[in-house]
Coordinates of C-alpha atoms and ligand atoms in Angstrom, one line a residue:
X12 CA 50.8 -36.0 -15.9
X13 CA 47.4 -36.8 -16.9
X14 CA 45.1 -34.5 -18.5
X15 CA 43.3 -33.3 -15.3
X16 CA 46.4 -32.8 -12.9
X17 CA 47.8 -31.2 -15.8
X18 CA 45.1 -28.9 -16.6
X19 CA 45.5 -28.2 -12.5
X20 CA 48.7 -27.4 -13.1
X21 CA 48.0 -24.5 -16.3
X22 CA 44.8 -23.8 -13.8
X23 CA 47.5 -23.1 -10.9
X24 CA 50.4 -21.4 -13.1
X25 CA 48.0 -19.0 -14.9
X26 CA 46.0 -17.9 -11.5
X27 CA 49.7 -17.1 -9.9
X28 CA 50.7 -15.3 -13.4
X29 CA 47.7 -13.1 -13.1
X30 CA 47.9 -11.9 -9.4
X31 CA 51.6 -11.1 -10.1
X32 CA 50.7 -9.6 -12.9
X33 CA 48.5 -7.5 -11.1
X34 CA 50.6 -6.9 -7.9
X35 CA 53.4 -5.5 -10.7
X36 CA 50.9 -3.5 -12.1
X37 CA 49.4 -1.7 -8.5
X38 CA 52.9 -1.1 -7.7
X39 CA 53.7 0.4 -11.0
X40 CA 50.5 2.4 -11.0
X41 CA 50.2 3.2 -7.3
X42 CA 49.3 6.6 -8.0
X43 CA 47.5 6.1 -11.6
X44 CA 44.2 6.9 -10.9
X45 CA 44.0 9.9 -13.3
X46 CA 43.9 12.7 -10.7
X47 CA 40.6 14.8 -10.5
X48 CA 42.9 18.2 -11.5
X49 CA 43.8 20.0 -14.6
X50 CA 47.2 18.5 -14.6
X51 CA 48.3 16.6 -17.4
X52 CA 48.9 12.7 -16.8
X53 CA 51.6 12.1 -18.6
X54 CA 51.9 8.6 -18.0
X55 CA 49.2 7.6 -20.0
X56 CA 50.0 10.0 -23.1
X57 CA 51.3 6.6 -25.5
X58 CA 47.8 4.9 -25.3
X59 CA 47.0 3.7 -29.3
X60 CA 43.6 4.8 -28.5
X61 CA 41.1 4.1 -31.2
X62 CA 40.6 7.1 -33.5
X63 CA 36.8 8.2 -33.7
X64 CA 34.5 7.0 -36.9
X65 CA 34.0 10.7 -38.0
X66 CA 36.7 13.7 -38.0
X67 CA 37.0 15.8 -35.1
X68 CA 36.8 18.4 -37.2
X69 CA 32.6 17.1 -38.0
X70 CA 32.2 17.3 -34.4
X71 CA 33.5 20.6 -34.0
X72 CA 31.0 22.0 -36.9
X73 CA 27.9 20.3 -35.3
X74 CA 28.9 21.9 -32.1
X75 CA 29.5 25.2 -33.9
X76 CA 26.1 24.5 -35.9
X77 CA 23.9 23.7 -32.7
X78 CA 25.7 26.8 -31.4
X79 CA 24.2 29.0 -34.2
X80 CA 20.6 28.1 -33.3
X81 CA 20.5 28.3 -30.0
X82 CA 19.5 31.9 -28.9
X83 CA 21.7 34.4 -27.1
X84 CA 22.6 34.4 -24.1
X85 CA 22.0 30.3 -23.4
X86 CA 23.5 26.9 -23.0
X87 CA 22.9 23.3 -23.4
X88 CA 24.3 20.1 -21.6
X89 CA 24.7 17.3 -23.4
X90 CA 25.1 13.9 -21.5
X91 CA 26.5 10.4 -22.3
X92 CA 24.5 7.7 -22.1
X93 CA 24.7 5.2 -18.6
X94 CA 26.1 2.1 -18.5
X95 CA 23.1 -0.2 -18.0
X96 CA 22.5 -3.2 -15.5
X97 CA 21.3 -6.2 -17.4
X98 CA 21.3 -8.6 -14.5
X99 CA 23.7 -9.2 -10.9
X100 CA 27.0 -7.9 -12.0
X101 CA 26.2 -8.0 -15.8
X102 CA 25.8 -5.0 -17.4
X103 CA 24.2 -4.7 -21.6
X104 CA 26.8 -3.7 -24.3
X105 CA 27.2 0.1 -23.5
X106 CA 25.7 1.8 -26.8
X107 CA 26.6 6.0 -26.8
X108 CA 23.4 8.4 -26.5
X109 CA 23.4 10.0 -30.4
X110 CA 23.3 13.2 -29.5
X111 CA 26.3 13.1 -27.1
X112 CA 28.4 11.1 -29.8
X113 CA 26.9 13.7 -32.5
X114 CA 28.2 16.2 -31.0
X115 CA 32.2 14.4 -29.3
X116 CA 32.8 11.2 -31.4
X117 CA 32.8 9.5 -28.0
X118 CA 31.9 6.6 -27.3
X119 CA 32.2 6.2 -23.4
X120 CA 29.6 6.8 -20.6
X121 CA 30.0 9.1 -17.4
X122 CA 30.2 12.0 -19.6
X123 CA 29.1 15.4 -20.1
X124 CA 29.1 18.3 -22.8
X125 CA 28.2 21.5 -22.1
X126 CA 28.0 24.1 -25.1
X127 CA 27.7 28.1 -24.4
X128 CA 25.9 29.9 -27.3
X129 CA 28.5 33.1 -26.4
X130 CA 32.3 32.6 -24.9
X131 CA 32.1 32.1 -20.9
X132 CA 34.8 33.1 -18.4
X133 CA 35.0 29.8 -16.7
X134 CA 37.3 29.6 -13.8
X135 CA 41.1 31.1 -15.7
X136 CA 39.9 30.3 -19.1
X137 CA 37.3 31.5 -21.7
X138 CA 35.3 28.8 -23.6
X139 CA 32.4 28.0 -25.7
X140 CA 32.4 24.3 -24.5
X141 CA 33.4 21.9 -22.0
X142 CA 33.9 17.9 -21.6
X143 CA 33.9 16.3 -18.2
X144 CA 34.7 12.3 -19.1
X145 CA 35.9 9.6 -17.0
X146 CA 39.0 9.7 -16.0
X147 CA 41.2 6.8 -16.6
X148 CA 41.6 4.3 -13.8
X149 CA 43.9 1.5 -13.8
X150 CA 42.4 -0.9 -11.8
X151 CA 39.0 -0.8 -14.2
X152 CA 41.5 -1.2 -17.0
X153 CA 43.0 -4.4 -16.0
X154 CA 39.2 -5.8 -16.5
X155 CA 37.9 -3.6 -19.1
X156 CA 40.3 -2.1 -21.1
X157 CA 41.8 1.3 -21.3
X158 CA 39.2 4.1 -21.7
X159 CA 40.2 7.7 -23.7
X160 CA 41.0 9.8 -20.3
X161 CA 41.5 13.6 -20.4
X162 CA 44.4 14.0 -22.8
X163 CA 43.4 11.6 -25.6
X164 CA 40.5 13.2 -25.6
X165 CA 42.0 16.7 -26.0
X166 CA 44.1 15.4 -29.0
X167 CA 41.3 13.0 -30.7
X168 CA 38.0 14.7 -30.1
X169 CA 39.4 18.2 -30.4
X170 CA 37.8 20.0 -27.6
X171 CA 40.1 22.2 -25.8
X172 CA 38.6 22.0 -22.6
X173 CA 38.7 18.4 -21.3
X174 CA 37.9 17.8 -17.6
X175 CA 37.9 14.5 -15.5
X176 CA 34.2 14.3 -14.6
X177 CA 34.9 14.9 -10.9
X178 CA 36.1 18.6 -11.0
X179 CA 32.8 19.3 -12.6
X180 CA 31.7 20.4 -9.0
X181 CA 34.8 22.1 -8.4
X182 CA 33.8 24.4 -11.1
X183 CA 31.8 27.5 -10.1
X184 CA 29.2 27.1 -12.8
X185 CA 26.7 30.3 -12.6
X186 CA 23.2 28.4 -14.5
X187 CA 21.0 31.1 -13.2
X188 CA 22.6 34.0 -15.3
X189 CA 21.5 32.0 -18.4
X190 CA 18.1 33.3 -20.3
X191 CA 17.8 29.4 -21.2
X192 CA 19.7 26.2 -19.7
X193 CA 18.5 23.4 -22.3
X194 CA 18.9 20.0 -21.5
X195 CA 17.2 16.6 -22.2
X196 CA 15.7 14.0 -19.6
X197 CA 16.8 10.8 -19.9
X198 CA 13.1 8.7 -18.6
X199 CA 16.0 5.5 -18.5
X200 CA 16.7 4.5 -15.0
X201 CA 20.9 5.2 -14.5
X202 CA 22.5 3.3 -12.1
X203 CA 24.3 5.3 -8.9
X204 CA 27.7 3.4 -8.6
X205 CA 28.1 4.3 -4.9
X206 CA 31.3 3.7 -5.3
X207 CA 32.4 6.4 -8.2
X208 CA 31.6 10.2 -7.2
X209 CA 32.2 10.5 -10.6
X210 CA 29.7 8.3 -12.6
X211 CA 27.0 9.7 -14.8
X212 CA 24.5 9.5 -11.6
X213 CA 26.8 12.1 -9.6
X214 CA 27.0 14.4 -12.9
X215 CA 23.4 14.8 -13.3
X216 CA 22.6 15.3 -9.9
X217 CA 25.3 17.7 -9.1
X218 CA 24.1 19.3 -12.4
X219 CA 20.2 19.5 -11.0
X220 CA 21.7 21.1 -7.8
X221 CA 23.0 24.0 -9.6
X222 CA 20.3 25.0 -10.8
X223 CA 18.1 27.7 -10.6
X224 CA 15.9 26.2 -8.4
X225 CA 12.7 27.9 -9.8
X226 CA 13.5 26.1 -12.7
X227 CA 12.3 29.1 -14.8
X228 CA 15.4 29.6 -17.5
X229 CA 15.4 25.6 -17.5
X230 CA 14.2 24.2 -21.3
X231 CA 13.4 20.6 -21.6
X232 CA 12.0 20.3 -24.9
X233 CA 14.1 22.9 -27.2
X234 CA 16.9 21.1 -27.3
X235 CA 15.2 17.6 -29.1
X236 CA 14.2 20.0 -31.4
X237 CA 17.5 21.7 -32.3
X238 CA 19.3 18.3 -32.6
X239 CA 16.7 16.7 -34.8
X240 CA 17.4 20.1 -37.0
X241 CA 20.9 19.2 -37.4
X242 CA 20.5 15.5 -37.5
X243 CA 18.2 15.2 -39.8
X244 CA 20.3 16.5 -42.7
X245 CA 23.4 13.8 -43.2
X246 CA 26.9 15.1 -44.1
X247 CA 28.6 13.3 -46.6
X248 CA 31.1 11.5 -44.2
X249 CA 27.7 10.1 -42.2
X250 CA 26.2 9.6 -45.7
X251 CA 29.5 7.5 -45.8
X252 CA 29.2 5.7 -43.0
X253 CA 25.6 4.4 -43.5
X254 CA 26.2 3.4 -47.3
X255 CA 28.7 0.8 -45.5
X256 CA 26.1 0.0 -42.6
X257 CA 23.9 -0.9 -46.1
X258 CA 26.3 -2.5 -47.5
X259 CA 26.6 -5.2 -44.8
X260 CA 23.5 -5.4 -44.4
X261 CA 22.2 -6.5 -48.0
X262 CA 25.4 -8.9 -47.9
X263 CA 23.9 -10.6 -45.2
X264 CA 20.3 -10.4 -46.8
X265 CA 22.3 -12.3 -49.8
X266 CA 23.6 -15.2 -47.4
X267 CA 20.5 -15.8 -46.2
X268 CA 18.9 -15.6 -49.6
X269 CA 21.4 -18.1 -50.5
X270 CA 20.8 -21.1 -47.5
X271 CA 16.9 -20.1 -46.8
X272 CA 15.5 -23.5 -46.6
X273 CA 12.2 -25.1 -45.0
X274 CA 13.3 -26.6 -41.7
X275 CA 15.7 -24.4 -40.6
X276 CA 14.9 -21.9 -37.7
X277 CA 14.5 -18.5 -37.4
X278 CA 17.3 -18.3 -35.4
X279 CA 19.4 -20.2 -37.8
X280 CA 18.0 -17.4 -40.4
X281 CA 19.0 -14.8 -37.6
X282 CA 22.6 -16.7 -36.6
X283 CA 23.0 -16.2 -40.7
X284 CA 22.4 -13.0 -40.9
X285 CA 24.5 -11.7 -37.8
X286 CA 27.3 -13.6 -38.6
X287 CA 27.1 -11.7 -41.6
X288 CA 27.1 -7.9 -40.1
X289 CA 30.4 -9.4 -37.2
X290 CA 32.0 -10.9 -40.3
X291 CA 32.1 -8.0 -42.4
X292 CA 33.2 -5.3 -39.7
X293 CA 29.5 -4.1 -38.0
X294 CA 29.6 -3.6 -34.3
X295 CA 26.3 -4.8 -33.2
X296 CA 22.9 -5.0 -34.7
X297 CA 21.0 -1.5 -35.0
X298 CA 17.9 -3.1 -33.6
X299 CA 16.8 -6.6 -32.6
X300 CA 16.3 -8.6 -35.8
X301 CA 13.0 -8.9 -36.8
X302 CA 12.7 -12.6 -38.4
X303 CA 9.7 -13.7 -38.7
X304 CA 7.9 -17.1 -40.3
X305 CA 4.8 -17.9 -41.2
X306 CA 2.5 -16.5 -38.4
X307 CA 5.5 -14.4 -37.3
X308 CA 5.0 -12.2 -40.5
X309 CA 2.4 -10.3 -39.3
X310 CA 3.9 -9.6 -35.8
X311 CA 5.3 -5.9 -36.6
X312 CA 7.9 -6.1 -34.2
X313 CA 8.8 -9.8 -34.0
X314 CA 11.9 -10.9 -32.0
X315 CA 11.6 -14.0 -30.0
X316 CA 13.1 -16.2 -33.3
X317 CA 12.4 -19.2 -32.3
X318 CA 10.4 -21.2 -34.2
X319 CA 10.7 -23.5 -37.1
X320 CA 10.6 -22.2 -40.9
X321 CA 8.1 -24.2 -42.6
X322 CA 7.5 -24.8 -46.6
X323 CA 5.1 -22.7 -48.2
X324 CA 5.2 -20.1 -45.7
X325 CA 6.4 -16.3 -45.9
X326 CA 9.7 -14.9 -44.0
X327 CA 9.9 -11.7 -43.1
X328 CA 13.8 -10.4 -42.2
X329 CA 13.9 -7.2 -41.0
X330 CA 17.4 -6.4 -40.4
X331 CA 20.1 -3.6 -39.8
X332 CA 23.9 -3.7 -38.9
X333 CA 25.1 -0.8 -37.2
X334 CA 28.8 0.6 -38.2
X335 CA 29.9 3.2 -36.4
X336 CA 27.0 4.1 -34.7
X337 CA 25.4 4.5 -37.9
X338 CA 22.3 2.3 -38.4
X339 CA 21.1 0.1 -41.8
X340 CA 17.4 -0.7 -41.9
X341 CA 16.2 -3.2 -44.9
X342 CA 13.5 -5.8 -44.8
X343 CA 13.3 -8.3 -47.3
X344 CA 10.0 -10.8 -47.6
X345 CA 11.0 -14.3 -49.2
X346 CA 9.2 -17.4 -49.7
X347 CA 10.9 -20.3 -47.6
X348 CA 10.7 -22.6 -49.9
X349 CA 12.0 -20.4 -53.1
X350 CA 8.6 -20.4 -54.3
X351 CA 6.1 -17.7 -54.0
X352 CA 2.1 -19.5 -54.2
X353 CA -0.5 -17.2 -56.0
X354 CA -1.7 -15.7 -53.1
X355 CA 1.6 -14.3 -51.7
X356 CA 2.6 -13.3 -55.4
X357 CA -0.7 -11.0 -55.3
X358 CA 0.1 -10.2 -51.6
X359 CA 4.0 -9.3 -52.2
X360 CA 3.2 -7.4 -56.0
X361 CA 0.8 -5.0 -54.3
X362 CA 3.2 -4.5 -51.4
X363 CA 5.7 -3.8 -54.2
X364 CA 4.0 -1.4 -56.1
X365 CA 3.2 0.4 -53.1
X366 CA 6.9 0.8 -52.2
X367 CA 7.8 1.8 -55.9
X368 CA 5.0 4.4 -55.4
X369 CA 6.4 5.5 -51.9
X370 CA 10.2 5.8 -53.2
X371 CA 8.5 7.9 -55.9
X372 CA 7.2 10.6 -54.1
X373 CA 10.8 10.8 -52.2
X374 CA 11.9 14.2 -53.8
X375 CA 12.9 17.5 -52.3
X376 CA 10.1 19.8 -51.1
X377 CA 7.7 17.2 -50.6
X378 CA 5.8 16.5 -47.6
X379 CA 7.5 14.1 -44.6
X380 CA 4.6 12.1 -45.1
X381 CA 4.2 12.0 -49.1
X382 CA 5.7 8.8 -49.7
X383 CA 3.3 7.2 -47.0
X384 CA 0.4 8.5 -48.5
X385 CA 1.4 7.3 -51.9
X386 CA 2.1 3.8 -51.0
X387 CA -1.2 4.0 -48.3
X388 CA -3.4 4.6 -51.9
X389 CA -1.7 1.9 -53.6
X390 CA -2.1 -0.8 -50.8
X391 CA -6.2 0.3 -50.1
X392 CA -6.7 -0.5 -54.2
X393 CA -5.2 -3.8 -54.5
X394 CA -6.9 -5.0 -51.4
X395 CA -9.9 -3.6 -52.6
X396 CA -9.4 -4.9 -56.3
X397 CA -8.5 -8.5 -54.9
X398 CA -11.2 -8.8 -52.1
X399 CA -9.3 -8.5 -49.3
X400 CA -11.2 -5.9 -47.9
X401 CA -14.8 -3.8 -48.6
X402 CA -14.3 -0.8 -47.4
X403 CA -11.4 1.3 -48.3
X404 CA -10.9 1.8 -44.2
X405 CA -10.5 -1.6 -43.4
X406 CA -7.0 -1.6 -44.9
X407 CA -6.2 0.1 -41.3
X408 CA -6.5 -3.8 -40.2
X409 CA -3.9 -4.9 -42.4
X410 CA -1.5 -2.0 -42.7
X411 CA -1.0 -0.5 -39.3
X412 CA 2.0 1.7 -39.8
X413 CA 3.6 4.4 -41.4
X414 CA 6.5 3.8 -44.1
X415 CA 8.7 6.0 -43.4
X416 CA 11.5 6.9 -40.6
X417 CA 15.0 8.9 -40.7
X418 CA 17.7 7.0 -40.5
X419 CA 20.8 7.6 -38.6
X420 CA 22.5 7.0 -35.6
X421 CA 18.8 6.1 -34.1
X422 CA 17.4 3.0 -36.5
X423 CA 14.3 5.5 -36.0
X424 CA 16.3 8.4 -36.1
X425 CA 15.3 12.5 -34.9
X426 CA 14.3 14.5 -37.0
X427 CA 11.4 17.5 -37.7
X428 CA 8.6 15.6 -40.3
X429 CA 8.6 18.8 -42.2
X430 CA 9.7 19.1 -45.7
X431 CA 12.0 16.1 -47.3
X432 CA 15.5 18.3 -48.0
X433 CA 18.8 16.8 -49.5
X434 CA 20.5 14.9 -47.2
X435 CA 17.8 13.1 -45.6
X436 CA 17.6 9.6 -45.5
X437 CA 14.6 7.9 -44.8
X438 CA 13.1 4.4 -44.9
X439 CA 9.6 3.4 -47.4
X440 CA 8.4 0.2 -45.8
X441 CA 5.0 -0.4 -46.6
X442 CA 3.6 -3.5 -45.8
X443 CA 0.6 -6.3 -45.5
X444 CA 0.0 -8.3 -42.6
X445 CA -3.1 -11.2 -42.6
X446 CA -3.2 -12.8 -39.3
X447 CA -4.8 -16.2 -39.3
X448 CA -8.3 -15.4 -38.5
X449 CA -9.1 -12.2 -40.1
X450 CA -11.8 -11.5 -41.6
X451 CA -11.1 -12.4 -45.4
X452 CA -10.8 -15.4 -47.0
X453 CA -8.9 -17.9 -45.2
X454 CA -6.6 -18.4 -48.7
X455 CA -5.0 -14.6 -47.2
X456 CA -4.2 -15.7 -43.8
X457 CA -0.5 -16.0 -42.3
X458 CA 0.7 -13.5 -44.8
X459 CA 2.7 -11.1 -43.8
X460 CA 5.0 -9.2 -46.2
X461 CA 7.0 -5.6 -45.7
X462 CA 9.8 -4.1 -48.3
X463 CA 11.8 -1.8 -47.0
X464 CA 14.5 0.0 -48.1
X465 CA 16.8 2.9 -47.6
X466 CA 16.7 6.4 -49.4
X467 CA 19.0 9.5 -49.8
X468 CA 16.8 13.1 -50.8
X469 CA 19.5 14.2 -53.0
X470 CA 19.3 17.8 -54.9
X471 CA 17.9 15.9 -58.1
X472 CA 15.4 13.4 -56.6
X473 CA 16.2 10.7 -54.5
X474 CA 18.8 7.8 -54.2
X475 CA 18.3 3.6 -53.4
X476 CA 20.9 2.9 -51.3
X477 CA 19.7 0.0 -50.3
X478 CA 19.2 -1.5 -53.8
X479 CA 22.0 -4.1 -53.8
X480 CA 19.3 -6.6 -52.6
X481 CA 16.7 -7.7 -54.8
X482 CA 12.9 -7.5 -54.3
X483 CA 11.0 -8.4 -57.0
X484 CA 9.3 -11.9 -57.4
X485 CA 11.3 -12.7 -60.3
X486 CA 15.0 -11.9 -58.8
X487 CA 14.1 -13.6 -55.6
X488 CA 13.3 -16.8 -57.1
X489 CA 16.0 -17.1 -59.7
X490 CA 18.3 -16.1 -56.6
X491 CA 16.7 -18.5 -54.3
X492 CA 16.9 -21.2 -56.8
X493 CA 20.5 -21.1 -57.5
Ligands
LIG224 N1 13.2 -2.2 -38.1 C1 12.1 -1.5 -37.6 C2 11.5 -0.7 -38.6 O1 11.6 -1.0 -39.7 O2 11.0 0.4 -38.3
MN225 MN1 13.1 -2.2 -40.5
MN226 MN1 12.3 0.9 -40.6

């Protein structure tokens, strides 16, 4: 047999393989589609499901602490995130709304949570919270793998009350006896699968219908606010999750501090550093990463990553694996040649000194915004010291951000901008960004530099825990030059 009638053959033997295969399974599974009913499906009770990143029993005391702010007599519904269209019959990776997974550990769409503030009679039973989730369904299984269903979820997620997403209008849900329904409008466009009764279009509408139709108990905004309450503060097992979202994250910062050359391409840099987060265990990046050469520095939000990385110009890698739905967010600045020139050294040490300054005022009590106004003074005085700028606000032109975000499950994660408390984490990224044809000297032009790094309020002051890469001039040359 030659190559080609042979690869016919395999072609031939593996297409009849697979429609036996699945002729074996319909007729073993006839009746699998996990019934829309209460009963337990049995069949489908040995599934080595995944366990969740974080304790059932974490999800269970956010529920119980979003419980104890809502106000009497209320209740909130809490829904997955869709499965989005990307193009034809391709959809983007499905990635969990926070809240929903905040609150359930799961990480499926067509899903809903609802949470009473006070025990409900709901049908036979007496609950403060109910899950309607997909049900399984064998025949999506053969091409997507199996999904939790109804009694994996009762045993892994913890919630009593587990329903397939279809009885959810089978339930006689009373909304209007409710002083406040609080929910949250997703502005994303969600798919209606035609097809599925039970998909996350059919849940929301079915929820809209019932309603009060005055809409007069109905809260949209209330419940953003309660969430970015709880969210805002990390637990120690999120605090855990995000030191190892860091932790890949500045490992792939080293690999690319190690083979950062002229020459190479930004997507090489980027090919580096997301090998990187897959090697080491991440899921997905938290965010497009931002790397971004030469001109590219001063693009805020850079993504494209296509161009080519050229010697004596700046790099700015802006970069975050996410691990567990928990999000890293560290940007490093580095000289593509391994060499900084005088003008980026002046650049990059004022940029510096305004993070130091930043991370400084990180302390309990403070202001939300302390840490940006400490690095914001530091940046105006060495642009104004070094001639960048004559007026103190014209650094607006070259620092056109805040420095500081939570950091969570969101990359720019919830959260109230009051008072810094222990157990926030937030980011102090100052930056400076001189476009070619600003008005300065030309000798400023094309740099673009931003530190960022990662930092725990703890009872005492504050914690790095992004400090495993290093940032100043010295470190990143002897590094780069090894
Ligand atoms: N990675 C986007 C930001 O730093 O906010
Ligand atoms: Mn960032
Ligand atoms: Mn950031």
């Amino acid at each position: 047999m030659n190559n080609r009638t042979k690869a016919r053959a395999l072609r031939f033997l593996s297409n009849v393989t697979l429609i036996v295969g699945v002729l074996q399974f319909l007729a073993m599974h006839s009746n699998a589609q996990e019934a829309d009913s209460i009963v337990p499906s049995a069949h489908f009770s040995n599934v080595d499901f995944e366990a969740p990143a974080l304790d059932k029993e974490f999800h269970a005391k956010k529920r119980e602490d979003l419980r104890a702010i809502m106000p009497e007599n209320s209740a909130a519904i809490i829904f997955s995130s869709s499965i989005k269209n990307r193009s034809n019959d391709v959809d983007f990776e499905f990635h969990q709304d926070p809240n929903f997974f905040y609150l359930t550990g799961l990480n499926e769409p067509h899903a809903m949570l609802i949470v009473f503030k006070e025990e409900q009679r709901v049908e036979s039973f007496d609950s403060k919270e109910i899950l309607f989730i997909q049900p399984r369904d064998s025949m999506k299984e053969i091409w997507s793998g199996k999904t939790l269903g109804v009694d994996k979820a009762k045993e892994l997620l913890g919630l009593k009350y587990v329903f397939a997403s279809g009885m959810f209008t089978e339930f006689d849900f009373d909304f209007y006896k409710f002083d406040k329904v609080f929910y949250i409008v997703d502005h994303t466009s969600i798919t209606d699968d035609d097809k599925n009764r039970r998909d996350l279009f059919s849940l929301k509408k079915h929820f809209v219908q019932m309603l009060d139709s005055t809409r007069k108990n109905v809260d949209l905004q209330m419940l953003k606010e309660f969430m970015a309450t709880l969210r805002e503060i990390k637990e120690p097992e999120e605090i855990a999750l995000l030191r190892k979202a860091i932790e890949i994250t500045c490992g792939a910062q080293h690999d690319l501090i190690a083979k950062l050359k002229p020459g190479m391409y930004e997507y090489q840099a980027e090919a580096i550093i997301e090998f990187g987060f897959k090697f080491q265990g991440a899921e997905s990046p938290g965010f497009p990463s931002i790397i971004g050469g030469g001109k590219n520095s001063c693009i805020l939000h850079y993504t494209s990553n296509r161009n080519e990385l050229q010697d004596g110009e700046l790099l700015v890698i802006d970069i975050g694996a996410e691990y567990h739905n928990y999000s890293a967010d560290i940007t490093r600045t580095l000289p593509i040649n391994g060499k900084f020139t005088k003008e980026q050294k002046i650049i990059y040490n004022i940029v510096l000194d305004a993070q130091n300054a930043g991370i400084e005022a990180c302390k309990k009590g403070n202001k939300f915004w302390a840490p940006n106004e400490a690095s914001t003074k530091i940046i105006i005085q060495g642009l104004v010291q070094n001639g960048v700028i004559k007026k103190r606000m014209d650094y607006r032109k070259y620092f056109m951000h805040g420095t500081s975000h939570y950091l969570g499950l969101d990359v720019h994660d919830i959260g109230l901008n009051g008072s810094l408390a222990p157990g926030n984490v937030l980011t102090v990224e100052p930056g400076i960004y001189i476009p070619k044809g600003s008005d300065c000297d030309p000798k400023w032009w094309n740099i673009g530099i931003r530190i960022e790094d990662d930092i725990l309020i703890t009872k005492d002051g504050y914690e790095v825990l992004s400090d495993c890469v290093p940032k100043t001039i010295t470190e990143i040359e002897y590094l780069m030059a090894k």
